[in-house]
Short mmCIF file of C-alpha atoms in Angstrom, two decimals:
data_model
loop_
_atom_site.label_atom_id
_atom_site.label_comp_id
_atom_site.label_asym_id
_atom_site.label_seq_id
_atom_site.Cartn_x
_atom_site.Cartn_y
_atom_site.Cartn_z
CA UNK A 1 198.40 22.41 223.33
CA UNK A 2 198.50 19.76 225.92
CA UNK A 3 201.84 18.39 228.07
CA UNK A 4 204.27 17.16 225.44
CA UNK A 5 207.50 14.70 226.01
CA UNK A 6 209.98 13.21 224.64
CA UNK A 7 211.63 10.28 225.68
CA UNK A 8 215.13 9.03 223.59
CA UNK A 9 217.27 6.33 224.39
CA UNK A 10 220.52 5.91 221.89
CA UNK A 11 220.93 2.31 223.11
CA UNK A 12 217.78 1.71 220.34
CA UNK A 13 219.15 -0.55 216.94
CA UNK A 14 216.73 2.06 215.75
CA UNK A 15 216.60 5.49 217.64
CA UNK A 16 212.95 6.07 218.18
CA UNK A 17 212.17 9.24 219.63
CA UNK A 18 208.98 8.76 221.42
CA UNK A 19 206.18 12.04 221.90
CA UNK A 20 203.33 11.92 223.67
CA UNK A 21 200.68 14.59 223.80
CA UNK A 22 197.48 15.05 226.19
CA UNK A 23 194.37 17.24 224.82
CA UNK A 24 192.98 19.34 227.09
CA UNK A 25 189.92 17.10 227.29
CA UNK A 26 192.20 14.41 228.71
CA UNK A 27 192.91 12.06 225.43
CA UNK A 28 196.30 10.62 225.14
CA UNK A 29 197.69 10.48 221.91
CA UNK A 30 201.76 9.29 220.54
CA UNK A 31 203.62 10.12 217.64
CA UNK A 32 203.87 8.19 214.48
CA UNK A 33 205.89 4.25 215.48
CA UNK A 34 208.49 3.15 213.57
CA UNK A 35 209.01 -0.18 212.09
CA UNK A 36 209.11 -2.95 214.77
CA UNK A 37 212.33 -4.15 216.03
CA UNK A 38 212.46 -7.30 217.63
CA UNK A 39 213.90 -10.74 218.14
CA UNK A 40 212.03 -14.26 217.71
CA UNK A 41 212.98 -17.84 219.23
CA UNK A 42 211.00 -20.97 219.06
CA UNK A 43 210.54 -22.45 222.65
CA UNK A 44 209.37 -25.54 223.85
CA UNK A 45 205.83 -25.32 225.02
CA UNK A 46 205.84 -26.33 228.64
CA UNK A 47 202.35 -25.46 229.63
CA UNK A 48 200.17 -27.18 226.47
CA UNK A 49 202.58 -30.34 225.80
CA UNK A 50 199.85 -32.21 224.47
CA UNK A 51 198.69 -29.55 221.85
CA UNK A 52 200.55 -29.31 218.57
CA UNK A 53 201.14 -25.10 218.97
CA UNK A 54 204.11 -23.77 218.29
CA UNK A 55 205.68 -21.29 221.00
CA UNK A 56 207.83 -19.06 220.34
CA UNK A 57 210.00 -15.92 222.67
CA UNK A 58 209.92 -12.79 221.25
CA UNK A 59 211.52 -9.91 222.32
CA UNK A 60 210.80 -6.38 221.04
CA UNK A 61 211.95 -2.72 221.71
CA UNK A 62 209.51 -0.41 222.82
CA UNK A 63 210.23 3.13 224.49
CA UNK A 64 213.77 1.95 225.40
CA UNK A 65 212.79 -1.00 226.72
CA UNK A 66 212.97 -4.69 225.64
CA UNK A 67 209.34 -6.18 225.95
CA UNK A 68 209.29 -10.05 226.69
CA UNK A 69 206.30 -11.91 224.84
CA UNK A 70 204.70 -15.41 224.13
CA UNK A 71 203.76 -15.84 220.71
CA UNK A 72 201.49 -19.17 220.35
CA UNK A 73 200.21 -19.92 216.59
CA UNK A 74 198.18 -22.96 215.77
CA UNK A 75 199.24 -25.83 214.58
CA UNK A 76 200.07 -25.66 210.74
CA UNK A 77 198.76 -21.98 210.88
CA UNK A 78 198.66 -19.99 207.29
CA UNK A 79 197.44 -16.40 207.31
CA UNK A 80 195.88 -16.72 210.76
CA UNK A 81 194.09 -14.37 212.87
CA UNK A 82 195.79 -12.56 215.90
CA UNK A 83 194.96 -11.51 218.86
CA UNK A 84 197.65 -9.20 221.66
CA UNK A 85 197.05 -10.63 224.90
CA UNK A 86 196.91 -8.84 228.00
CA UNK A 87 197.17 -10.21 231.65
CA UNK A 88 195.57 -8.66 234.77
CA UNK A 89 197.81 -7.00 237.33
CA UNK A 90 200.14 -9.58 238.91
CA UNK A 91 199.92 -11.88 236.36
CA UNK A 92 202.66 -12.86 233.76
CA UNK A 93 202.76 -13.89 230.56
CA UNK A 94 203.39 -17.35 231.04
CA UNK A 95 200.17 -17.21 233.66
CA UNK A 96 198.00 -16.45 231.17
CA UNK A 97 199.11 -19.17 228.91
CA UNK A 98 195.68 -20.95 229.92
CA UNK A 99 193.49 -18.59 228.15
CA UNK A 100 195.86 -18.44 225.03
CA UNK A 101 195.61 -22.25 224.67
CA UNK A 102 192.06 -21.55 224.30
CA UNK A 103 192.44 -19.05 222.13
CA UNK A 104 194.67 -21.34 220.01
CA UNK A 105 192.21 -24.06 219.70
CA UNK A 106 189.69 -21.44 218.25
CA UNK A 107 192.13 -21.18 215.58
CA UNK A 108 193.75 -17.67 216.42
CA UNK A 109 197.35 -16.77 217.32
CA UNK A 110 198.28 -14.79 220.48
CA UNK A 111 201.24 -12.35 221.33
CA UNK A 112 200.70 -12.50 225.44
CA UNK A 113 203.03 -9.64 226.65
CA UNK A 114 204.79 -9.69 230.39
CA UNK A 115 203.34 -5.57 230.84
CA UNK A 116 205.77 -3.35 232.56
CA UNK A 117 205.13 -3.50 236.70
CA UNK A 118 203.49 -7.10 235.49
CA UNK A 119 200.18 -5.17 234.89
CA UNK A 120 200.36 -3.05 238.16
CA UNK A 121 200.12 0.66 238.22
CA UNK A 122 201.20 3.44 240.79
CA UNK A 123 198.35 6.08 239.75
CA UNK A 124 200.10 8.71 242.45
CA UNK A 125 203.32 8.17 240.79
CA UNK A 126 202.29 8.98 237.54
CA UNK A 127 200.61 11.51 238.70
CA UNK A 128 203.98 12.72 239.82
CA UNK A 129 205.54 12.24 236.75
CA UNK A 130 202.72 13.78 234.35
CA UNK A 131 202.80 17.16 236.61
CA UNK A 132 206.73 17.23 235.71
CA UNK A 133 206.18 16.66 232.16
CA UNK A 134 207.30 13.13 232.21
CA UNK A 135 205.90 10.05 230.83
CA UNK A 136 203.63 8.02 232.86
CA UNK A 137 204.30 4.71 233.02
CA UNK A 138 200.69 3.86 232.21
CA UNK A 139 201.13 6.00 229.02
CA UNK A 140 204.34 3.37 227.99
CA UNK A 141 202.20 0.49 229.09
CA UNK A 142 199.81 2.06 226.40
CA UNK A 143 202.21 2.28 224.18
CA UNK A 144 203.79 -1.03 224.55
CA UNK A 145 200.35 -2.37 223.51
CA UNK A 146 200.73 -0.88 219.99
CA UNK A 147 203.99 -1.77 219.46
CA UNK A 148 203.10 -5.52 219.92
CA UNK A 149 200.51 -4.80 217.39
CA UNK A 150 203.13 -4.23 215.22
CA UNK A 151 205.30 -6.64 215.69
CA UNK A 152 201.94 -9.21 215.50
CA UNK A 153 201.46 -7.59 212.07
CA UNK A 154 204.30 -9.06 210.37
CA UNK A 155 204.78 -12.14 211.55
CA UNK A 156 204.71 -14.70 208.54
CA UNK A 157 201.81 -16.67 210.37
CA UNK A 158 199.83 -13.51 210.43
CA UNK A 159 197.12 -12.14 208.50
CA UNK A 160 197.40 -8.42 209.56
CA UNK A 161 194.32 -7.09 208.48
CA UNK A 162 192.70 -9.61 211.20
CA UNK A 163 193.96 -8.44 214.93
CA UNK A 164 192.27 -8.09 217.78
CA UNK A 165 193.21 -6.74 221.74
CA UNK A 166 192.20 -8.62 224.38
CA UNK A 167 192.84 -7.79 228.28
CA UNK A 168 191.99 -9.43 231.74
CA UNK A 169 191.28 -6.79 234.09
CA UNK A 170 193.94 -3.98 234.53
CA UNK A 171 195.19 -5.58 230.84
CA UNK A 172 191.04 -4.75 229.49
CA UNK A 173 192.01 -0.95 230.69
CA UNK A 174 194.68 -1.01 228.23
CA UNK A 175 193.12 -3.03 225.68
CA UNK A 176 190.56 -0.34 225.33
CA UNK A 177 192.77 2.28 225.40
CA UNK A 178 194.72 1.19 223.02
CA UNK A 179 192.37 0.14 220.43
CA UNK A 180 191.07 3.60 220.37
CA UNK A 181 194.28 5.00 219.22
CA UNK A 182 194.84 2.41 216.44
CA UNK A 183 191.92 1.72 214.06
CA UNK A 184 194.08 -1.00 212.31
CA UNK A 185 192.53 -3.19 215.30
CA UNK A 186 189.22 -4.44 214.19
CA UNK A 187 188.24 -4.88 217.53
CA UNK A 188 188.50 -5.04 221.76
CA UNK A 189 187.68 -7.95 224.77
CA UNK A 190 187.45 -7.09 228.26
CA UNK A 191 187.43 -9.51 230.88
CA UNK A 192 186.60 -8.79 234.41
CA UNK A 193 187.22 -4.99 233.56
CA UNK A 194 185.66 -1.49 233.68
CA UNK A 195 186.56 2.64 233.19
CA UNK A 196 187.37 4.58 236.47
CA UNK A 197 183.89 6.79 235.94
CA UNK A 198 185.39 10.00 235.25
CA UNK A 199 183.24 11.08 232.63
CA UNK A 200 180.52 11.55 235.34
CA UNK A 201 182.82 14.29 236.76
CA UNK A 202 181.85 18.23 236.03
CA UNK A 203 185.47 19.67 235.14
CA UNK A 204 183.70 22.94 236.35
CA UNK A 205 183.67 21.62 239.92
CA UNK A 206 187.15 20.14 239.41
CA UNK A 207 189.78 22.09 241.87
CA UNK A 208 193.12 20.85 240.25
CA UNK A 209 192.70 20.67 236.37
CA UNK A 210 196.01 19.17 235.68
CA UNK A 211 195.35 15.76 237.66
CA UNK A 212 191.88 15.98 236.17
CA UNK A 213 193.00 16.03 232.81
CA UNK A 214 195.78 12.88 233.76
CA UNK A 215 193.20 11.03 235.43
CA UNK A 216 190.73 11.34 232.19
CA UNK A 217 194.25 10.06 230.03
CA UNK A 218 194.14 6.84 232.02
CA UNK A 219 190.36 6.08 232.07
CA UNK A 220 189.36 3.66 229.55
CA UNK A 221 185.88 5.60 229.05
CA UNK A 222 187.59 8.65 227.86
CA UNK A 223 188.10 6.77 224.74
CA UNK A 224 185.22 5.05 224.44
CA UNK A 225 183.62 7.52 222.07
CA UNK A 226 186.87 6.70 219.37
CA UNK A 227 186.95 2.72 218.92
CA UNK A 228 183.71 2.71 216.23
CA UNK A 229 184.20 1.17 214.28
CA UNK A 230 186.39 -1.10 216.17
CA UNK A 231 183.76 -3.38 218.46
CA UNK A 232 183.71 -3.45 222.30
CA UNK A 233 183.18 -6.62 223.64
CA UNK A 234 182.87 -6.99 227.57
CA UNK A 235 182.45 -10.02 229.53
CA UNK A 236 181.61 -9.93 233.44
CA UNK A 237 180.29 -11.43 236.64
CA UNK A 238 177.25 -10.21 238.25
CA UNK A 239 179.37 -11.94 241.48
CA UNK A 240 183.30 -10.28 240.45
CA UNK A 241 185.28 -10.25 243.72
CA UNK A 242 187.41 -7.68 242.60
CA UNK A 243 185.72 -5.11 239.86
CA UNK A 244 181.84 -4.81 241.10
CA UNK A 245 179.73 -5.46 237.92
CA UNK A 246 177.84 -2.69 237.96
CA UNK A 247 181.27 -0.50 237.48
CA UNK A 248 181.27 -2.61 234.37
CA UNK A 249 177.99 -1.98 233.32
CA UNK A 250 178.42 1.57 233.61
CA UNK A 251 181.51 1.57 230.70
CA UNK A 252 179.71 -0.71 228.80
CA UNK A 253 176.54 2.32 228.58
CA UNK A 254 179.12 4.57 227.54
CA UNK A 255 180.26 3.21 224.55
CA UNK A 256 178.71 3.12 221.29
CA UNK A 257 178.03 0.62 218.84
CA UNK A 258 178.87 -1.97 217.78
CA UNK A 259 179.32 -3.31 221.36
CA UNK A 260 178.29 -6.48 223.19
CA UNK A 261 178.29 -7.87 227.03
CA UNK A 262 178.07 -11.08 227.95
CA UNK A 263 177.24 -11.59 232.17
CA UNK A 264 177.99 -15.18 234.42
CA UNK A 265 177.53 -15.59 237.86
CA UNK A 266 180.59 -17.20 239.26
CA UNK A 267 182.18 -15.61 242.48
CA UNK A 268 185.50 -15.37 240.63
CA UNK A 269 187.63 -12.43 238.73
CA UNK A 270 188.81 -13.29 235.01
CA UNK A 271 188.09 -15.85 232.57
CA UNK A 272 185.60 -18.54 233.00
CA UNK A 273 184.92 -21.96 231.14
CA UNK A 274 181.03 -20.29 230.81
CA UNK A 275 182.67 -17.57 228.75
CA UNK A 276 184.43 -19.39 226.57
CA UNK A 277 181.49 -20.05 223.61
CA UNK A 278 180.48 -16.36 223.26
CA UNK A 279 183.90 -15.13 223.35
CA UNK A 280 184.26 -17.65 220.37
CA UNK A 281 181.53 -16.29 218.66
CA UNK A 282 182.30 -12.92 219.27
CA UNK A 283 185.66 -13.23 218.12
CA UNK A 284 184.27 -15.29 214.75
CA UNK A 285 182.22 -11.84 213.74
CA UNK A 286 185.32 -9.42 215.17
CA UNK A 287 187.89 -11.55 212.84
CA UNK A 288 186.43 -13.24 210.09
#
């Protein structure tokens, strides 16, 4: 049956009681969500001044916590395209405000969430916390991802049958993860990202099951066989200082179509100016 939780917080304007199940082959899966709850503000937009976008704060509960997020929408936007954002680890919301301005001038919105730890994880911990039949906090980071999703979906800009994930590093891991568990997203972008190769691991040689199973849960490539027909889109340097490419190549094998990879050569991690026209045309098949 798989480690079950429940995790309820009665400070909730809506008292969502949150389950979370494991299979036995290591796939994470949640409950049904209930309807977004969450708060919006229009900001001034300190970090495009020149472009017409409008910025706005929003704030939305997820697993008893208040998620902080930068919504950016085109200028004079109407039933746009959007796309949830994810940072690397380290990196906040308003950091990646460079790549959403991009994204914004290819005419599609972006919800760019500050991720709980800022993107950083504590695999031991969870570890820790799985064992005792607690939640990870890489399971609520998963789960934050589809509750943005949400909250993207009704937003008045919005069309909601176009939405996209897209993650930089640590934030890909996610992005896959999470578009695996909720088919509404037509598709996923990694940047700079890769799965942590346990599918190349016999469980029969395996000596402790239980972390097996957790450390399947938290691999991107345990899902990889659930996003069709979602697309996987993967963009890397043969030169990454900080995921080796071929770690990259190796997830991008494992999935199935419809899938693309698109390589550079810069000595750098995360998104590069050379990226910028395929992820454009990628994103033009993914959302039109």
């Amino acid at each position: 049956m798989g480690i079950f939780g429940v995790i309820y917080n009665p400070s909730n304007s809506i008292e969502e009681a949150l389950s979370w199940e494991v299979s036995k082959a290591g796939t994470l899966s949640f409950s049904p969500r209930e309807e977004p709850v969450f708060t919006v503000q229009e900001i001034e937009d300190p970090y495009s001044p020149e472009d017409p976008d409008i910025l706005k704060l929003v704030s939305f509960e997820s697993s008893g916590e208040n998620v902080q997020a930068l919504l950016r929408i085109p200028d004079n936007a109407f039933s746009v395209p959007g796309i949830v954002l994810l940072p690397g680890a380290g990196v906040s919301k308003e950091g990646e405000q460079g790549l959403a301005v991009e994204l914004s001038k290819m005419g599609y919105a972006t919800l760019t969430l500050d991720q709980r730890n800022k993107g950083a994880i504590n695999v031991d911990r969870d570890l820790e916390l799985f064992r005792a039949g607690l939640e990870p906090v890489e399971y609520l980071m998963v789960y934050d991802v589809l509750k943005a999703a949400d909250v993207l979906s009704v937003q008045p800009e919005i069309d909601p049958e176009r939405l996209a994930v897209l993650g930089e590093s640590n934030g890909g891991r996610f992005a896959i993860i999470a578009c695996a568990l909720e088919p509404s997203l037509k598709g996923v972008m990694g940047i700079s990202t890769s799965g942590y190769g346990t599918e190349g691991v016999d469980p029969a040689s395996v000596a402790d099951s239980e972390a097996y199973r957790f450390y399947r849960s938290i691999d991107p490539d345990t899902y990889l066989s659930a996003l069709p027909p979602s697309r996987l889109v993967m963009f890397h340097s043969f030169n990454d200082t900080v995921v080796p490419h071929d770690l990259a190549l190796r997830t991008f094998d494992l999935a199935e179509e419809p899938k693309a990879m698109y390589n550079t050569t810069e000595e750098t991690h995360g998104f590069t100016a050379s990226m910028r026209s395929d992820l454009e045309k990628e994103l033009a098949q993914i959302l039109s």
